[in-house]
Tab-separated table of C-alpha atoms and ligand atoms in Angstrom:
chain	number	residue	atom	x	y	z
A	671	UNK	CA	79.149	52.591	-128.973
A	672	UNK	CA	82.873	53.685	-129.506
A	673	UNK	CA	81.815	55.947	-131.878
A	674	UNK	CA	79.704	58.098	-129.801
A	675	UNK	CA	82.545	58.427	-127.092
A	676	UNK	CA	84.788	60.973	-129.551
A	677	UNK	CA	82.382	63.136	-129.180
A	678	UNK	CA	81.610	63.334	-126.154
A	679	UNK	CA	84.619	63.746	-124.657
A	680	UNK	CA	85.186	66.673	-126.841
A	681	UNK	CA	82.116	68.092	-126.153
A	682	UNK	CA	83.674	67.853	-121.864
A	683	UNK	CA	86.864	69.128	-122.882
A	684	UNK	CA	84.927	72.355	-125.096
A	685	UNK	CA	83.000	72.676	-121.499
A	686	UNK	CA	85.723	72.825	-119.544
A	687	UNK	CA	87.904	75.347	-121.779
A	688	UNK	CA	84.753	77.505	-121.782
A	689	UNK	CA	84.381	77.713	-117.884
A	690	UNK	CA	88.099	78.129	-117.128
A	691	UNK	CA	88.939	80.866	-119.728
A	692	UNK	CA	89.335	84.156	-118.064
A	693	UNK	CA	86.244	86.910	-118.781
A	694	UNK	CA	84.017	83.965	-120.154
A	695	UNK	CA	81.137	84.804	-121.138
A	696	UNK	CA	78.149	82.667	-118.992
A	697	UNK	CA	78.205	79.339	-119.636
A	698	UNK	CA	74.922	78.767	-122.460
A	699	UNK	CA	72.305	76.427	-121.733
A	700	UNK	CA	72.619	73.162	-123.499
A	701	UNK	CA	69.877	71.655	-125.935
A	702	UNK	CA	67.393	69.936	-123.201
A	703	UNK	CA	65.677	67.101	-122.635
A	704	UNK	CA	61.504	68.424	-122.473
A	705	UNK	CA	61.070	68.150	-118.993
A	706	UNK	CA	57.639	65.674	-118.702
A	707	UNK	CA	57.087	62.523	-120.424
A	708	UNK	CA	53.999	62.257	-122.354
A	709	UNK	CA	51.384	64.943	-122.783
A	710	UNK	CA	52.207	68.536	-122.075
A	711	UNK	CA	50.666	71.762	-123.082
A	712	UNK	CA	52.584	74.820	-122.284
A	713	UNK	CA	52.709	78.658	-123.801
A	714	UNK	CA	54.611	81.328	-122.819
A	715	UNK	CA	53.400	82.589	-119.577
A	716	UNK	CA	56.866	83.681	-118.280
A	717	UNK	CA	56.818	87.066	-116.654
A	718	UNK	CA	52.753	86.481	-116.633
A	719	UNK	CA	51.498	88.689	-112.963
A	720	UNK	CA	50.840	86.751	-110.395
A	721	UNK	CA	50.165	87.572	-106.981
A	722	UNK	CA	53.550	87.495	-105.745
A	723	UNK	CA	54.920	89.170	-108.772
A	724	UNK	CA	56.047	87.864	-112.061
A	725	UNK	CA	55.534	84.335	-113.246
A	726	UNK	CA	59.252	83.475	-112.682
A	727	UNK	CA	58.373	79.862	-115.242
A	728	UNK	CA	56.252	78.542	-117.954
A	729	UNK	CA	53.619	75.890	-116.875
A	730	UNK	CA	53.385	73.097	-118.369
A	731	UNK	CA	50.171	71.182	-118.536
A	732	UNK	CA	50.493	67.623	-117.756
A	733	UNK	CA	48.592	64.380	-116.353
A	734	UNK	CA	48.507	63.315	-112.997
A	735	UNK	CA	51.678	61.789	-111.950
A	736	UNK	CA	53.245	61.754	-115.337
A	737	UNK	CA	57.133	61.361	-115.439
A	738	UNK	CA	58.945	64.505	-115.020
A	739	UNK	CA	62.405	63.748	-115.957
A	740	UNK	CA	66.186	65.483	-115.644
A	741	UNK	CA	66.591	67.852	-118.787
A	742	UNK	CA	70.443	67.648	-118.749
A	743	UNK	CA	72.530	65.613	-116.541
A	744	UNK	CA	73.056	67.037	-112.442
A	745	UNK	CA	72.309	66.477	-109.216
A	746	UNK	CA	68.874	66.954	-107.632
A	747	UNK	CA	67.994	67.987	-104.235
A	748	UNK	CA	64.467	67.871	-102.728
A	749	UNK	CA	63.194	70.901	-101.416
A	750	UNK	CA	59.605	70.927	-98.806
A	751	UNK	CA	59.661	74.031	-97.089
A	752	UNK	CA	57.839	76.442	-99.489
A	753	UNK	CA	53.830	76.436	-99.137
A	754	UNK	CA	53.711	77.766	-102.468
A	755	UNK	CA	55.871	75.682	-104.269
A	756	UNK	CA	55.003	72.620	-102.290
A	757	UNK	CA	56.884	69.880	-103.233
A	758	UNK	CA	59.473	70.587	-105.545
A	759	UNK	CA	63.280	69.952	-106.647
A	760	UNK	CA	65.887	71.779	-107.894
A	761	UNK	CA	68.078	70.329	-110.734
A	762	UNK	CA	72.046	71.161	-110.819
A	763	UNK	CA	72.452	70.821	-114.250
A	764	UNK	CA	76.166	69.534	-115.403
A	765	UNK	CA	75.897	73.038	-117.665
A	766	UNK	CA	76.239	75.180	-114.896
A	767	UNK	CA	71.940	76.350	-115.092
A	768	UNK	CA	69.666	75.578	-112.436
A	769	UNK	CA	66.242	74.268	-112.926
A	770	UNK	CA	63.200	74.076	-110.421
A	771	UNK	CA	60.476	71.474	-110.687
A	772	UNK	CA	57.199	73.290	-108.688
A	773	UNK	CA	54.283	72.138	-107.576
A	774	UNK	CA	55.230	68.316	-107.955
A	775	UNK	CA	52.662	65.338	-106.607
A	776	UNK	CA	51.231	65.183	-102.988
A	777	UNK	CA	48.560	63.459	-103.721
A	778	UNK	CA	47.570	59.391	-103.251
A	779	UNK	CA	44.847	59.157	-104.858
A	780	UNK	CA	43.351	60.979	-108.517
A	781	UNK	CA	41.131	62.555	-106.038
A	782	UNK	CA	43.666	65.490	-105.130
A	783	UNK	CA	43.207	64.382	-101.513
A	784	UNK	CA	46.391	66.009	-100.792
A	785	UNK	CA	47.251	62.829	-98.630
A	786	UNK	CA	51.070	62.398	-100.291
A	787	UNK	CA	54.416	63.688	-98.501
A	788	UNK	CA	57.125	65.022	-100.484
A	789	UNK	CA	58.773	61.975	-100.183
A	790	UNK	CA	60.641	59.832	-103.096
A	791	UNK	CA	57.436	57.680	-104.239
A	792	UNK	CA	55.200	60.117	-103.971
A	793	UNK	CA	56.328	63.896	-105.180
A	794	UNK	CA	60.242	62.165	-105.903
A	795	UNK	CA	61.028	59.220	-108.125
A	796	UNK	CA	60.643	56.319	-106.688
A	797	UNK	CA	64.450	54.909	-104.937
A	798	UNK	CA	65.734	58.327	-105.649
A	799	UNK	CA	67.791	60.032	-103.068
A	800	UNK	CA	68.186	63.480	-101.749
A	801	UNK	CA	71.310	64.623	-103.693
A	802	UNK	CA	71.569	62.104	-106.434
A	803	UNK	CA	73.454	62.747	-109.652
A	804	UNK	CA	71.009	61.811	-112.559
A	805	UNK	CA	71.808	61.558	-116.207
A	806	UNK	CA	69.890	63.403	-119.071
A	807	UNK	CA	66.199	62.169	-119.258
A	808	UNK	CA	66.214	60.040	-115.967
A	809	UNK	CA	63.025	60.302	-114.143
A	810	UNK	CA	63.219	62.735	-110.935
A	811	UNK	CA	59.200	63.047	-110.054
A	812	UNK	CA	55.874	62.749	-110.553
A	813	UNK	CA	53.714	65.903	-111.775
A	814	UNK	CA	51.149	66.864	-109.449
A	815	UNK	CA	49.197	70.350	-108.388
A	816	UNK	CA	50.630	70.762	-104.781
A	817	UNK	CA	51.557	73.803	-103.138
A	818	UNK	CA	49.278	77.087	-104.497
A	819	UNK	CA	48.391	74.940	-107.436
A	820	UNK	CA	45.933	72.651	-105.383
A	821	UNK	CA	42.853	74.319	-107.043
A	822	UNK	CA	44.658	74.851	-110.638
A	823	UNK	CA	44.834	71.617	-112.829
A	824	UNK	CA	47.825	69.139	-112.319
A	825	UNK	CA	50.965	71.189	-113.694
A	826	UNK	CA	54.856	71.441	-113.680
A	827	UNK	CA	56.062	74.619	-113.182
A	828	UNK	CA	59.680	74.789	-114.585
A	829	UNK	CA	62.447	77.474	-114.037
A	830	UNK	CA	65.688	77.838	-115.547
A	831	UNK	CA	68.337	79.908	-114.137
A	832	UNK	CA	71.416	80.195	-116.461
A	833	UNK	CA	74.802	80.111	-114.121
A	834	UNK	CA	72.249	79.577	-111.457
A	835	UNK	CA	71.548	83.025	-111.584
A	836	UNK	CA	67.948	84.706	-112.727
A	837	UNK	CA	65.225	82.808	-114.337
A	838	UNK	CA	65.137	83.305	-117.658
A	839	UNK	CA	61.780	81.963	-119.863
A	840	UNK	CA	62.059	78.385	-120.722
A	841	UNK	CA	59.596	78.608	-123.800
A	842	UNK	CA	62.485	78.807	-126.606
A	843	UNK	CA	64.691	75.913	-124.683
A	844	UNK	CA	61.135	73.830	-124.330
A	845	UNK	CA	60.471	74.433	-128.263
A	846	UNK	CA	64.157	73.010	-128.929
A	847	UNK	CA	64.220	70.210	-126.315
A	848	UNK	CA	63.800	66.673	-127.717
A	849	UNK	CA	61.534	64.698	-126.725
A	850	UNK	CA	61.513	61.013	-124.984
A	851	UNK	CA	59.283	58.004	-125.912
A	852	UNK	CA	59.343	56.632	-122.536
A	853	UNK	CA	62.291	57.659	-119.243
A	854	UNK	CA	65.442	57.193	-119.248
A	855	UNK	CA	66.968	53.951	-117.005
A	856	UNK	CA	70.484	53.853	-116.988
A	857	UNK	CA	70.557	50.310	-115.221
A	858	UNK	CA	67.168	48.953	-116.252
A	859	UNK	CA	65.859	47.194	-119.476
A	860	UNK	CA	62.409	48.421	-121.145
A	861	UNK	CA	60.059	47.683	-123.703
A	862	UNK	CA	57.360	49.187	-125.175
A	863	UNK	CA	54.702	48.367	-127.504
A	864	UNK	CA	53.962	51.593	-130.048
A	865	UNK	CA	50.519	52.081	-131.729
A	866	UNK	CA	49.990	53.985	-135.413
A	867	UNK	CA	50.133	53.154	-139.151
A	868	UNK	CA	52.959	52.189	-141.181
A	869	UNK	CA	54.759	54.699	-143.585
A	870	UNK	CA	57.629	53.098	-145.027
A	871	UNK	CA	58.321	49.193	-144.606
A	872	UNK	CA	62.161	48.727	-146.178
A	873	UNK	CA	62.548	44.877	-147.050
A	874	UNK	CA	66.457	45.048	-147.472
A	875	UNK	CA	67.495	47.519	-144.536
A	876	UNK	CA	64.586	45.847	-142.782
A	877	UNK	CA	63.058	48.419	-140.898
A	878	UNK	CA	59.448	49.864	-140.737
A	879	UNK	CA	58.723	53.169	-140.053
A	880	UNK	CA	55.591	53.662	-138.197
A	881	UNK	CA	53.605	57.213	-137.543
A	882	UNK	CA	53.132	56.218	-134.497
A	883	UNK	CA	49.329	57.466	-131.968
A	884	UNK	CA	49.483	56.092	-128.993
A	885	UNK	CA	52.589	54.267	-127.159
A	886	UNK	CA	52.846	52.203	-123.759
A	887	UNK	CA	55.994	51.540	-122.265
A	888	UNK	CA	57.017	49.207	-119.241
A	889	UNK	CA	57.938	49.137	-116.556
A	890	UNK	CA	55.585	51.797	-115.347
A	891	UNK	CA	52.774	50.865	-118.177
A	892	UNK	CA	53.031	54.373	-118.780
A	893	UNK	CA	50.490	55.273	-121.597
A	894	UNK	CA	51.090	58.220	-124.113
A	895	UNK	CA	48.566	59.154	-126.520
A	896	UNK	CA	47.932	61.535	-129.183
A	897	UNK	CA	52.080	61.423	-130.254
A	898	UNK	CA	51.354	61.777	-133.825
A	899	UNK	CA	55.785	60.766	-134.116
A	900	UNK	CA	57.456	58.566	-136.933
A	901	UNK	CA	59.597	55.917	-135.209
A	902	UNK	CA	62.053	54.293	-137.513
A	903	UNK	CA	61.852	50.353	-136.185
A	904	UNK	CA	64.592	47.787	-137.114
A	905	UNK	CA	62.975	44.143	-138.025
A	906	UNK	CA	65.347	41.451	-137.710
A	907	UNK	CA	63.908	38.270	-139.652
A	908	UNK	CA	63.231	36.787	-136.653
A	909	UNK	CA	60.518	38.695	-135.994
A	910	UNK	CA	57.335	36.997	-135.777
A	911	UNK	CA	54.620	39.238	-138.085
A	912	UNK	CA	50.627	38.705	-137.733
A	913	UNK	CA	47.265	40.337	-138.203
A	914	UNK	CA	44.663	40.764	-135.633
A	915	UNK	CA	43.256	37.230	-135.568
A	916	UNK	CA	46.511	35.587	-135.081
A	917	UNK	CA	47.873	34.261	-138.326
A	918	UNK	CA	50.900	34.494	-139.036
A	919	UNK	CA	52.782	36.463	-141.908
A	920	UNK	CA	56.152	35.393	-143.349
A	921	UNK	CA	58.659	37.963	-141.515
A	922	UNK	CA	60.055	38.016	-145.665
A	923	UNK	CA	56.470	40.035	-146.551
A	924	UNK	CA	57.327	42.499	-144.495
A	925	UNK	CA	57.949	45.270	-147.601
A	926	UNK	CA	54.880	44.167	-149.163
A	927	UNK	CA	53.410	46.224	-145.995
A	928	UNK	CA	51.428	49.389	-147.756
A	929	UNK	CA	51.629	52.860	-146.449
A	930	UNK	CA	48.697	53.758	-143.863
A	931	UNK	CA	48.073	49.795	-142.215
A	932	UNK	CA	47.471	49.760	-138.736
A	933	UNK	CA	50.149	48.015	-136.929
A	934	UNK	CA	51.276	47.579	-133.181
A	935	UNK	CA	54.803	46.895	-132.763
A	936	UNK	CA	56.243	45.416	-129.632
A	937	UNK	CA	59.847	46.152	-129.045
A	938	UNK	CA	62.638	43.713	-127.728
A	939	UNK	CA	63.987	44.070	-124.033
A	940	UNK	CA	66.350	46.351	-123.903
A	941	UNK	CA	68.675	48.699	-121.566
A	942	UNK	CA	66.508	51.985	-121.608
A	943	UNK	CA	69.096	53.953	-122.862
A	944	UNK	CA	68.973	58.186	-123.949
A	945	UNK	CA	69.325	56.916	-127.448
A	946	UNK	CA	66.928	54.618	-127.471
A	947	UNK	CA	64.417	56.915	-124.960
A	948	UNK	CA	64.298	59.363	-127.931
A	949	UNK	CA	63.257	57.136	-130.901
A	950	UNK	CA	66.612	56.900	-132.403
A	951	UNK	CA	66.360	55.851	-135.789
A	952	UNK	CA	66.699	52.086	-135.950
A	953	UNK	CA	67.524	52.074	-131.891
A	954	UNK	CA	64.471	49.956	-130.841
A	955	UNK	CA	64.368	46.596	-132.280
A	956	UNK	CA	60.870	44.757	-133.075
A	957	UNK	CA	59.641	41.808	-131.320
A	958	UNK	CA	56.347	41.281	-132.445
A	959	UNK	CA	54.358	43.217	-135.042
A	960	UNK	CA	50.431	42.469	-135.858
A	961	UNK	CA	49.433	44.364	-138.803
A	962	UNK	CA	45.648	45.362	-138.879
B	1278	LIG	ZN1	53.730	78.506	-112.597
């Protein structure tokens, strides 16, 4: 970990020179974290008519109650008053931008009953508070359709306002923004198993490197599909390798793995970490593997 800590702090210190020199120029918005975990669909509908004038966002296409999670570090505060927006949250990003979540859950059930407050555990993360700093990737709320989007499918609408100052369209800074496997828990542990077929098995680094379909992750049991991501796996010999039906393969075969095998690998608990949310080359350590 000391590593990473160099540059960070220069990366503060760059930050801070930046905002403090006199005639700066506006501070730029950072690489993001994509806003929703798991499937999204978005184009570039920013400036798009609309009733009330131009489409001040791009929508992004999700599931019902999928994560939506902090794209930079900042604080969030709720915001309930709007009965277009309906529940939504703004995002004080540590870069100086603002970002609105719109149109976040109020429903109970899949039914769009319209039932849910805009409470934390229902539009809000669960346990998060009004106000709360959040790091990059931590999960904020749940994706919904309230507000004018009853009747449109379940969406996030997302804004970002350089300096906190006019929306500008997110479709370039969603195209760049990595993406996570799973949220990010800065106190909790995770693990995940991850569906797909094997590309490269490496004997002597031990790792396997899996093109990986469909993903679950816990807790949450929050499914992904269609992912269609390599994950680079680390496979300490401990690790107990099978097939389907149960027996067992010495952990030593493990480069005798060929290219295309179905395989399910089930990762070790773990603190759910930004490195390891993103896939992180050799960041998530195997547990289990059964190899179709
Ligand atoms: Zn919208």
């Amino acid at each position: 970990m000391r590593r990473l800590l160099t540059p960070v702090v220069l990366a503060l210190t760059a930050g801070l020179a930046a905002a403090s020199a006199p005639g700066a120029a506006v501070p730029k918005v950072p690489q993001l974290i994509f806003p929703v975990v798991g499937k999204a669909t978005y184009f570039d509908d920013f400036g798009a008519a609309r009733g009330q004038g131009g489409h001040q966002g791009n929508d992004l296409m999700t599931t019902w109650r999928s994560p939506a999670v902090a794209v930079e570090a900042g604080k969030v505060k709720f915001h309930t008053t709007s009965a277009r927006a309906g529940c939504m949250l703004y995002l004080y990003g540590a870069s100086g931008t603002t970002y609105l979540y719109i149109h976040l859950n109020n429903d109970l059930t899949a039914k769009n009953d319209n039932k849910g407050k805009c409470v934390a555990g229902g539009s809000y993360w669960n346990g998060l508070k009004d106000g709360a700093r959040v790091a990059a990737g931590q999960p904020i709320a749940y994706n919904g359709n309230s507000g004018d989007a009853d009747q449109a499918g379940y969406h996030l609408h997302f804004e970002v306002h350089p300096a906190g100052g006019a929306a500008v369209s997110p479709f370039a800074y969603l195209n760049r923004a990595k993406k996570l496997l799973f949220p990010v828990q800065p106190d909790a542990n995770f693990t995940a198993a991850l569906r797909g077929n094997v590309v490269k098995a490496d004997g002597v680094a031990r790792s396997l490197t899996l093109m990986v379909d469909r993903l679950q992750s816990w807790p949450g049991g929050l499914r992904i599909t269609d992912l269609k991501r390599t994950v680079q796996l680390s496979v300490p010999p401990s690790v107990v390798i099978s097939n389907p039906l149960g027996a067992l393969i010495a952990s030593a075969q493990l480069a005798k793995l060929k290219k295309g095998q179905p395989a399910v690998a089930w990762t070790a608990i773990a603190p759910a970490t930004i490195e390891a949310a993103l896939g992180t080359p050799l960041m998530l350590s195997t547990e289990r593997l059964v190899i179709g």
